[in-house]
Coordinates of C-alpha atoms and ligand atoms in Angstrom, one line a residue:
X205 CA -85.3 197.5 218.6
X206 CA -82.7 195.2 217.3
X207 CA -83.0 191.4 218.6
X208 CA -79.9 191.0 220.3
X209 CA -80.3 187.7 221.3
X210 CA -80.0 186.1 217.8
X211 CA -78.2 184.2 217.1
X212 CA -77.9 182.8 220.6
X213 CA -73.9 182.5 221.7
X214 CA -74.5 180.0 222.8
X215 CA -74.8 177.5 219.5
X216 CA -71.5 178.2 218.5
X217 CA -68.4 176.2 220.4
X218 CA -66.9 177.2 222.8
X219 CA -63.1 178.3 221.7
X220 CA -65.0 180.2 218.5
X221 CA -62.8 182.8 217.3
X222 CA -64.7 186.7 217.3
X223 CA -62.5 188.9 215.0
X224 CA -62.4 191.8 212.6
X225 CA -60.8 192.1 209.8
X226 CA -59.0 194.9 207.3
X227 CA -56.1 194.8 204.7
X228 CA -53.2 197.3 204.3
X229 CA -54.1 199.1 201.1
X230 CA -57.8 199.9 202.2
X231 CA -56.7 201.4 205.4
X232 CA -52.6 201.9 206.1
X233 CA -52.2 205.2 204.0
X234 CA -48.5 206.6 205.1
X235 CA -48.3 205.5 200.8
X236 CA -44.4 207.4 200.6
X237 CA -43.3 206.9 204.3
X238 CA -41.3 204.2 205.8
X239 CA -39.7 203.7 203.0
X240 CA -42.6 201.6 201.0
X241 CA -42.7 201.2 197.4
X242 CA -45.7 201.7 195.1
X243 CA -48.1 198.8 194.6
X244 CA -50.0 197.8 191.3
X245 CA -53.4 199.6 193.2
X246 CA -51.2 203.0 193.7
X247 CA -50.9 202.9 189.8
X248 CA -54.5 201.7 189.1
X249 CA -56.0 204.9 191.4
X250 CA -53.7 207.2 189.2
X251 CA -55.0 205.8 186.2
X252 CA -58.1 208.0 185.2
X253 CA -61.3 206.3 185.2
X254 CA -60.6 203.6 187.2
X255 CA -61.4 204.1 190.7
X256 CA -64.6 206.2 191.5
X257 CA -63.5 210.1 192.1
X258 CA -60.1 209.2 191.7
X259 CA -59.4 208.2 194.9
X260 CA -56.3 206.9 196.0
X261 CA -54.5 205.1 199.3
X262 CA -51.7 207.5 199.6
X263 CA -54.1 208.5 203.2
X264 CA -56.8 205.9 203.1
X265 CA -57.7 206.1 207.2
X266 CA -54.0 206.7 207.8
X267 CA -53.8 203.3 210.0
X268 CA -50.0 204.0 210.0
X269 CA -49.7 206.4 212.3
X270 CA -53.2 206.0 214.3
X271 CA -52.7 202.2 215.1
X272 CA -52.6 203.0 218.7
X273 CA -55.8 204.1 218.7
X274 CA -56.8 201.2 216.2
X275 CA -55.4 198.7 218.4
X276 CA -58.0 200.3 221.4
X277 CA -61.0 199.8 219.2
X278 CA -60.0 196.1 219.1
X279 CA -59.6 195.7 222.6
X280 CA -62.5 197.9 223.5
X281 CA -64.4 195.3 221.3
X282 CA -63.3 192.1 222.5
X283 CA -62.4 190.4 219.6
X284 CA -60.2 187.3 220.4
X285 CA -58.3 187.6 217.1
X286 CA -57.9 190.9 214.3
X287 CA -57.0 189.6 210.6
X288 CA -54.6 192.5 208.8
X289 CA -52.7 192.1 206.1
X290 CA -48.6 192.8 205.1
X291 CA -47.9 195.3 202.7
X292 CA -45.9 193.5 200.2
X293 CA -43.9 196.9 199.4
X294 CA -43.6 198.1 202.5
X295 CA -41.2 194.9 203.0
X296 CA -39.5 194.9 199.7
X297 CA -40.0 198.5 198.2
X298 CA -39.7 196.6 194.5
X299 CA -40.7 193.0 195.0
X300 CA -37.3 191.5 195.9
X301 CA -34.3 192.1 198.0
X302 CA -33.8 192.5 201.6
X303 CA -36.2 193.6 204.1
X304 CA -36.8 196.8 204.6
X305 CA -36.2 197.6 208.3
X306 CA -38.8 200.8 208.8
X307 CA -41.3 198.2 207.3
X308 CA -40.9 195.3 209.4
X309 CA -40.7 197.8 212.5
X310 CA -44.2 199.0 211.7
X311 CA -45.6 195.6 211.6
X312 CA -43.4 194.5 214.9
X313 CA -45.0 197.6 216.7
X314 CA -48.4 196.7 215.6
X315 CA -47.9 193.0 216.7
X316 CA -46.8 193.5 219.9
X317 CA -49.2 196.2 220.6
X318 CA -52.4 193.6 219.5
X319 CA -50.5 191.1 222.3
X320 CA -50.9 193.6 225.0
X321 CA -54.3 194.6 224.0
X322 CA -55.2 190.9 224.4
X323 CA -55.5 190.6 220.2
X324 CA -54.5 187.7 218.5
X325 CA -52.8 188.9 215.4
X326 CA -53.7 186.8 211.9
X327 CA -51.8 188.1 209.2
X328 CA -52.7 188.2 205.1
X329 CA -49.3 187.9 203.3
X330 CA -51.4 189.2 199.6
X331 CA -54.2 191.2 200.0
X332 CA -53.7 192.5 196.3
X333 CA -50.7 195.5 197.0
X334 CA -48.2 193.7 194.5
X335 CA -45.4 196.1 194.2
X336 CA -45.8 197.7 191.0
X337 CA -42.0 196.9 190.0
X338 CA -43.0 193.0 190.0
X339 CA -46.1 194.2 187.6
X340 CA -43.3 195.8 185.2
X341 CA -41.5 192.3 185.1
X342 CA -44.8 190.2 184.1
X343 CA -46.6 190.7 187.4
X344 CA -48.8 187.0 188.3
X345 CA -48.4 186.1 184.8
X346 CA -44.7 184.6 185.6
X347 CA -43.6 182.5 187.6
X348 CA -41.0 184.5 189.1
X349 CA -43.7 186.4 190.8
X350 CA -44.7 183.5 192.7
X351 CA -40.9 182.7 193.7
X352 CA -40.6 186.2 194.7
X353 CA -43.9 185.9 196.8
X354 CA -42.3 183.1 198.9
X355 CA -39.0 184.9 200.0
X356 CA -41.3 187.7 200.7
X357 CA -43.2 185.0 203.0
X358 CA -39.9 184.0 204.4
X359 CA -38.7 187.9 205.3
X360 CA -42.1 188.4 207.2
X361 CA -42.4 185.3 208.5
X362 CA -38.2 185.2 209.8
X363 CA -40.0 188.9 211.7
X364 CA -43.2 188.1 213.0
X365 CA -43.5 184.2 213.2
X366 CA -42.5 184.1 217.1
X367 CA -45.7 186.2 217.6
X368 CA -48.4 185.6 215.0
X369 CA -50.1 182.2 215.4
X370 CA -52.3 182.7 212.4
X371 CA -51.5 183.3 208.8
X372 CA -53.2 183.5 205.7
X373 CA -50.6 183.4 202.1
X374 CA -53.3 184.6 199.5
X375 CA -56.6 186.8 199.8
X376 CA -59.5 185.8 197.0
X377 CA -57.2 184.7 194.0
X378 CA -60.1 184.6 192.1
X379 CA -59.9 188.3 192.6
X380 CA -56.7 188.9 192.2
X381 CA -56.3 186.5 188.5
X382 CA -59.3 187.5 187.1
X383 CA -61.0 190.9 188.2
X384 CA -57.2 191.7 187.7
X385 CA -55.8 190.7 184.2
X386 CA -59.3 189.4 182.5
X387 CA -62.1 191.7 183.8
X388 CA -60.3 194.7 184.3
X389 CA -61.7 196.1 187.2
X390 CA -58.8 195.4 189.7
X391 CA -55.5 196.0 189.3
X392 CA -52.9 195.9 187.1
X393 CA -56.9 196.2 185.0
X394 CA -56.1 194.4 181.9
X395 CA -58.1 191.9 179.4
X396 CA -55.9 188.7 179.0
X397 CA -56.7 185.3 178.0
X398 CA -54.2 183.3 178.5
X399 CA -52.1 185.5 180.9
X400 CA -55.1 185.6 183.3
X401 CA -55.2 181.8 183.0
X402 CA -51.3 181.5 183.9
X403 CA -51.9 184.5 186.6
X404 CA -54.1 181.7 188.5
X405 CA -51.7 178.9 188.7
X406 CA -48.8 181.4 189.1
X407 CA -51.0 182.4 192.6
X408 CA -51.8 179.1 193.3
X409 CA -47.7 178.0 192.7
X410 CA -47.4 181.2 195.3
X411 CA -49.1 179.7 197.8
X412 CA -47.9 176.1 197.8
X413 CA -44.5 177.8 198.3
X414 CA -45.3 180.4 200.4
X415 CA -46.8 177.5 202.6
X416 CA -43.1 175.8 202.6
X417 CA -41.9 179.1 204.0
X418 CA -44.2 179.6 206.5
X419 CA -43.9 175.9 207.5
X420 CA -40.3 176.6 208.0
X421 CA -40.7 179.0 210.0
X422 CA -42.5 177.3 212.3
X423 CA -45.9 178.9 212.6
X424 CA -48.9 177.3 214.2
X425 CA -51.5 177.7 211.8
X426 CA -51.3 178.4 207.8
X427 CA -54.2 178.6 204.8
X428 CA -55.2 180.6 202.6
X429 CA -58.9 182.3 201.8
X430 CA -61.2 181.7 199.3
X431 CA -64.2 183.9 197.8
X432 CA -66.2 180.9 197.0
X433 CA -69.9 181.7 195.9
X434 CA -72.9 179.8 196.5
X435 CA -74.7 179.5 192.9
X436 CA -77.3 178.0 191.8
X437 CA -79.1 178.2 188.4
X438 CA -81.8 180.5 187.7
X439 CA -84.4 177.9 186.0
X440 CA -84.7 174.1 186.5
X441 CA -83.9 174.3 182.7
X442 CA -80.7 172.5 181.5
X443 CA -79.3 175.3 179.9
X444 CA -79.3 177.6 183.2
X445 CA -78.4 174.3 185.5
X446 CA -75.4 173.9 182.6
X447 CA -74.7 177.6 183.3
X448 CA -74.6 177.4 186.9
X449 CA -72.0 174.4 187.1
X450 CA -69.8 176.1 184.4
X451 CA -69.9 179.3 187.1
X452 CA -69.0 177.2 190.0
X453 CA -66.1 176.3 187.9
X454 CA -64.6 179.1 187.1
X455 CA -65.5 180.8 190.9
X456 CA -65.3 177.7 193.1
X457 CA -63.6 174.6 191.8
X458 CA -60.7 176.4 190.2
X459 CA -59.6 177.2 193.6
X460 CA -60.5 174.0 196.1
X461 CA -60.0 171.5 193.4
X462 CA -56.4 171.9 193.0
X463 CA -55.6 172.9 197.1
X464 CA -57.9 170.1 198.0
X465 CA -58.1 167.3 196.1
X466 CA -54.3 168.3 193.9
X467 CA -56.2 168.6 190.4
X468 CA -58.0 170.9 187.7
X469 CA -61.4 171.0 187.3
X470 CA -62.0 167.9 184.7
X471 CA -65.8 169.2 184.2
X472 CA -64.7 171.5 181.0
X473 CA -62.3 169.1 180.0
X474 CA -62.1 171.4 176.5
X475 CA -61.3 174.8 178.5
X476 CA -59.5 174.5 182.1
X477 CA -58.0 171.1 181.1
X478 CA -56.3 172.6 177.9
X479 CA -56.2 175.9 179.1
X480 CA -54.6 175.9 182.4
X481 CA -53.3 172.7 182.9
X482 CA -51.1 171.6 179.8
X483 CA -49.6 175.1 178.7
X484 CA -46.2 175.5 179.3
X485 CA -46.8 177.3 182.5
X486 CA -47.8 174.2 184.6
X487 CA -44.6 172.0 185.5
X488 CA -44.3 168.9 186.8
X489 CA -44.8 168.8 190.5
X490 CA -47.0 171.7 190.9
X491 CA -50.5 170.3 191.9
X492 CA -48.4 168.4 194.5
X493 CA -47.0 171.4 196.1
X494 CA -50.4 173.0 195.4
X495 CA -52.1 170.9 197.6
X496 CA -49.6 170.6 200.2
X497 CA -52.5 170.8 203.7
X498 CA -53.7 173.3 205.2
X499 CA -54.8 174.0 208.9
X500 CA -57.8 176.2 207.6
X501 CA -59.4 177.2 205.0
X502 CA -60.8 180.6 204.8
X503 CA -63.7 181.7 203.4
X504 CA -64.9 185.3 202.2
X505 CA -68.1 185.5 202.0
X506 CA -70.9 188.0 201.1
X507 CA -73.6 187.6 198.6
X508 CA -74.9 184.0 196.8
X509 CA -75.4 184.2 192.7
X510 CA -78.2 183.0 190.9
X511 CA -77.1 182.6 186.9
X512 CA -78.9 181.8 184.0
X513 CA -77.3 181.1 180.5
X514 CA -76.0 183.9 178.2
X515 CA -74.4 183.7 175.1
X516 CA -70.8 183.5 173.7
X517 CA -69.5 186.9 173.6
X518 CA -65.8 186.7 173.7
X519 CA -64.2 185.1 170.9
X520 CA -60.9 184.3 172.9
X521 CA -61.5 180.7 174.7
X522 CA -58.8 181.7 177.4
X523 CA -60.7 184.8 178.1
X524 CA -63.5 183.5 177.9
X525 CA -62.6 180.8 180.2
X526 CA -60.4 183.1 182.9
X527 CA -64.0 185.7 182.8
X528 CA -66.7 183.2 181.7
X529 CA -69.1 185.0 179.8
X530 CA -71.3 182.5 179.1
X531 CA -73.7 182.7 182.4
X532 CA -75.1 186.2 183.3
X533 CA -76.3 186.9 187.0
X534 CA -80.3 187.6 187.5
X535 CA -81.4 189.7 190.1
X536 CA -82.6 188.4 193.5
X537 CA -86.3 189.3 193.9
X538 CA -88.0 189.8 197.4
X539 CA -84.7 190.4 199.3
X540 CA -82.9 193.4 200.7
X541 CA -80.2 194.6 198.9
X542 CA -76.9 196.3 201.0
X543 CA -75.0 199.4 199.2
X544 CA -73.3 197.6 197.0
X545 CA -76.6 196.2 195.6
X546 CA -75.7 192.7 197.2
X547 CA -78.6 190.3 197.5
X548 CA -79.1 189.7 201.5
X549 CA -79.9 186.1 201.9
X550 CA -78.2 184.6 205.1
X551 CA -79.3 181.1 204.0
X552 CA -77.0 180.7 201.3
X553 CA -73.7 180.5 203.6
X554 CA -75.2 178.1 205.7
X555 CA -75.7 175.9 202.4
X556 CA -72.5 177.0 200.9
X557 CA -70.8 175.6 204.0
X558 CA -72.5 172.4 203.9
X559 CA -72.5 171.9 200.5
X560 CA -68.8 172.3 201.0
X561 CA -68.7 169.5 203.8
X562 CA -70.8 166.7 201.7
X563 CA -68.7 167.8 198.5
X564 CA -64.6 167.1 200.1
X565 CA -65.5 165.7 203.2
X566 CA -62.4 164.9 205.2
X567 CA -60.5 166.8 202.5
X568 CA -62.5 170.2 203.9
X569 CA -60.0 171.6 206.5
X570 CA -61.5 173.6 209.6
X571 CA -63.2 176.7 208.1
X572 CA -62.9 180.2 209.5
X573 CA -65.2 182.8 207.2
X574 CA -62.0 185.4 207.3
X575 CA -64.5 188.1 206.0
X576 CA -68.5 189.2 206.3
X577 CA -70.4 192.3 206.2
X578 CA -72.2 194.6 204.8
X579 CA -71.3 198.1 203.1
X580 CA -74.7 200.3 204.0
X581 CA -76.1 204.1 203.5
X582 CA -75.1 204.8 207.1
X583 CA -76.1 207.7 208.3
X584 CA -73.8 210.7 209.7
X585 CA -72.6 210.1 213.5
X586 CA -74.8 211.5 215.7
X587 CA -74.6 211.9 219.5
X588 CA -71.1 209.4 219.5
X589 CA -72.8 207.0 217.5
X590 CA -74.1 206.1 214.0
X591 CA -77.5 203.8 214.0
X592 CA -76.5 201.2 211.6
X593 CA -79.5 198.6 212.2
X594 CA -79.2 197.3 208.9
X595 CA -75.5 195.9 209.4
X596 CA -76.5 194.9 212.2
X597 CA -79.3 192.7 211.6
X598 CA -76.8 191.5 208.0
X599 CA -74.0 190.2 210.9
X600 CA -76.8 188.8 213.2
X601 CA -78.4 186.9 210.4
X602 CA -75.1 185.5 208.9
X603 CA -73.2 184.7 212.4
X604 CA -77.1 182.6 212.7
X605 CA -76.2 181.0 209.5
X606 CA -72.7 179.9 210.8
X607 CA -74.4 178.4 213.8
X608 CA -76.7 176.2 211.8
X609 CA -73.9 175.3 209.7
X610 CA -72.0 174.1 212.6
X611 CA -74.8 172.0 214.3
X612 CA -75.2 170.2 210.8
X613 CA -71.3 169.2 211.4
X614 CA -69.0 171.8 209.8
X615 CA -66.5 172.1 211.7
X616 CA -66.2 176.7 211.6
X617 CA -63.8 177.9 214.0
X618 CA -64.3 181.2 213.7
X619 CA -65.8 184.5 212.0
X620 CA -64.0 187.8 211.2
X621 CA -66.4 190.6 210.8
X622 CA -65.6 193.2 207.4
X623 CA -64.6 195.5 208.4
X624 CA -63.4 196.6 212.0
X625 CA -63.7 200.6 209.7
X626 CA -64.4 202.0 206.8
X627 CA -62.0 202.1 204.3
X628 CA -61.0 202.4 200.5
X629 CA -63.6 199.6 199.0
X630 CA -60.9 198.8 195.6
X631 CA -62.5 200.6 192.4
X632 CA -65.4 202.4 194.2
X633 CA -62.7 204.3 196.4
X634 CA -64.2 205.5 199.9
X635 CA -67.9 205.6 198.6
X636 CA -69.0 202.5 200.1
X637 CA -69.2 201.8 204.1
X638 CA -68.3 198.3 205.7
X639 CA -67.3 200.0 209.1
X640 CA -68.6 198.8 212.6
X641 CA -66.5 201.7 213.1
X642 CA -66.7 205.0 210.9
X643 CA -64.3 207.4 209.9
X644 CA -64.6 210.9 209.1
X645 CA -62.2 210.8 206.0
X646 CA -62.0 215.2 206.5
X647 CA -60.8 214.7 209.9
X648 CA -60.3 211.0 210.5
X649 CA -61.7 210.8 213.5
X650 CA -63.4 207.5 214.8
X651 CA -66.7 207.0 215.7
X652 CA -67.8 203.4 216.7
X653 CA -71.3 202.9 214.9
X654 CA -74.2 200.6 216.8
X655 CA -73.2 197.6 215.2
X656 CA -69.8 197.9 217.1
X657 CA -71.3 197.9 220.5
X658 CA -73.7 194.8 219.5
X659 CA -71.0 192.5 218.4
X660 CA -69.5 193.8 221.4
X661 CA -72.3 192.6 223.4
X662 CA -72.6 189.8 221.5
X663 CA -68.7 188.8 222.2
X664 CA -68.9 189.2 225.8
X665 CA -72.4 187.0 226.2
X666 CA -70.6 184.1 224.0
X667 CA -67.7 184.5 226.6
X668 CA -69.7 184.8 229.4
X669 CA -72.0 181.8 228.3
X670 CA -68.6 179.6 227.9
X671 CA -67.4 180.7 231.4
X672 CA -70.5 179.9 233.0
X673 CA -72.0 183.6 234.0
X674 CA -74.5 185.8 231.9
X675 CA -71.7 188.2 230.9
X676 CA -74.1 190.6 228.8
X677 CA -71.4 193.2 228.8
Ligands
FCB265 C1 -63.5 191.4 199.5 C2 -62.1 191.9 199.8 C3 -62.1 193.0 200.9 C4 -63.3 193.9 200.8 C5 -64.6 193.2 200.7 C6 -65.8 194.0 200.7 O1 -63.6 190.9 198.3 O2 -61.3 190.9 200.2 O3 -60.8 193.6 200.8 O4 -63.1 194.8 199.8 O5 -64.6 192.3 199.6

């Protein structure tokens, strides 16, 4: 029998924020309706050989015309607050102009419907749908992208600010720069130097201003999230210890250096300081807006890396420097691995969280881990249910992590479970699992797994704790 009772609701504070958490592409589907445009990952799925059995989002779990019963599975769960994200071109079918009305209606029916289910909405403005017309003019290698990005902010913000307290400009840059236009296993899926170098300031540039917009408008709370990794080095050897600070350069410090402290790395003074900070895409004035404060910071988090050196084996230094190639992950030994062959090792976001705390102190914002779970070989539904123990014990274990983390001072406000369903996992299509809900994708029918009902339980026994009764659910 799964252990329900760790970690106990108790350890985190009261006012902690339950929620679960999706993204537009991965679930929405509705791809030609409504009037939305296509995206850079509509053109990526087309593209043969780039997303497992060529599957695409144009039905993904068809969120856009079952959000009613979406929106029940919420407030059958409890959560306090559900994190979605904005489709870019189902606002502005190519990147720019007005708003498009059947757009914004979707997301003002969805809105008010998570207020009367008792759900806090917390939007994503860029969870990686950039509308493929943007890609045609340069795409995150231009700085027009990033202006664009912040009239878009100012369209959805001008339509939803009165109602969503919680907003979120960019999801994992690191992702979108990198995997995107270095690695090539996101979308637009190119191999750039340079351009991938420029695609991460461009983001960054998106955000500060994106931030202005949403300031503007008014709204109560505004960050963006991170994918930061906990790394450490394979071997007490310098050359793996050298490795291991070079990746938490490229991962980490590209990121919360510039948004937190208003600067570039300077521990590769030869690649990030040349690279990204004096070509002629940097202008004066940038780190400032950059680094503008935030309310939160969100984190993604899933799986800690343990590198070792490797050798050179990209004779561009941009590309080399946007995709380091010079450390190698090493397997994790004596650990469980999920579905996507993640290392399980709960530890490491307590210490990544801490580690955060003693490296910026009170330049650290309040933390909320925006996304955690684990994709699993679930099995089929079975009597109303699927037994998912595995995810189960992954979010027990983790949550347990954020409670340590915050009894050694961090101040985490709040943990969004990935995902509330299954969904279109990027370049592995609907092969992997992160549901605490499951859909059929022949019929689309939901079923919640186990793991539902135990963060269900879990929600109501921190509420009930807080309020003074035993409130097991
Ligand atoms: C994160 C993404 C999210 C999901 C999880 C598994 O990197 O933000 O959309 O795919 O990984």
């Amino acid at each position: 029998m799964t252990d329900f009772s760790s970690p106990p609701p108790g350890s985190l504070p009261p006012g902690f924020v339950f929620g679960a958490a999706t993204a537009a592409f991965q679930i929405e589907g509705g791809a030609d309706e409504g009037g939305r445009g296509a995206s850079i990952w509509d053109t990526f799925c087309r593209t043969p050989g780039r997303v497992l059995g060529g599957d695409t989002g144009d039905e993904a779990c068809d969120h856009f015309h079952r959000y009613p019963e979406d929106i029940a599975l919420l407030r059958e769960l409890g959560v306090d607050s559900y994190r979605f994200s904005v489709s870019w071109p189902r606002i502005q079918a190519t990147g720019s102009g007005p708003a498009n009305a059947r757009g914004i209606g979707f997301y003002n029916r969805l809105v008010d419907g998570l207020l009367d289910a008792g759900v806090e909405p917390a939007v994503t403005l860029y969870h990686w749908d950039l509308p493929q017309a943007l890609e045609d003019t340069g795409g995150w290698r231009v700085r027009e992208t990033a202006e664009r990005f912040a009239e878009y902010t100012h369209l959805v913000a001008a339509a939803l600010a009165d109602r969503v307290p919680r907003w979120i400009t960019l999801n994992e840059p690191w992702c979108s720069a990198f995997l995107g236009y270095a690695d090539d296993h996101h979308a637009p899926g190119t191999r750039e130097g340079t351009p991938a170098l420029a695609a991460a300031h461009h983001l960054l540039v998106g955000h500060g201003l994106a931030l202005q917009a949403l300031r503007a408008a008014g709204v109560r709370e505004a960050g963006i999230t991170l994918n930061l990794d906990r790394i450490t080095p394979a071997s007490a050897g310098p050359r793996d210890v050298e490795a291991a600070l070079r990746a938490r350069t490229q991962r980490n410090l590209v990121w919360t250096e510039p948004l937190l402290r208003g600067r570039y790395p300077d521990s590769e003074s030869d690649t990030w300081e040349d690279l990204i900070a004096r070509p002629d895409f940097r202008r004066d004035g940038d780190l400032q807006l950059i680094s503008a404060p935030l309310d939160f910071l969100g984190i993604n988090y899933y799986t800690p890396s343990v590198v070792r050196a490797a050798p050179y084996r990209e004779a561009d230094a941009a590309l080399r420097t946007a995709m380091d190639n010079r450390f190698e992950a090493v397997p994790v030994p004596g650990v469980r691995h999920t579905a996507m062959g993640w290392p399980v090792v709960p530890d490491s976001l307590h210490d990544l969280l801490v580690t955060l705390k003693e490296q910026y102190g009170a330049a650290l914002p309040p933390v909320f881990l925006t996304e955690n779970g684990s994709a699993e070989d679930d099995p089929a539904p079975v009597g109303g249910t699927v037994h998912d123990e595995p995810r189960i014990a992954y979010l027990r274990d983790h949550l347990a992590a954020v409670a340590r983390a915050v009894a050694d001072g961090v101040d985490v406000r709040g943990y969004y479970a990935w995902s509330l369903m299954d969904n279109f996992e990027w370049a592995y299509g609907y092969s992997k699992r992160f549901g605490l809900v499951h859909v059929d994708y022949d019929t689309l029918r939901r079923t919640p797994k186990d793991s539902y009902h135990w963060y269900r339980r879990l929600i109501a026994a921190h509420r009930g704790l807080v309020h003074g009764s035993d409130g097991t659910g």
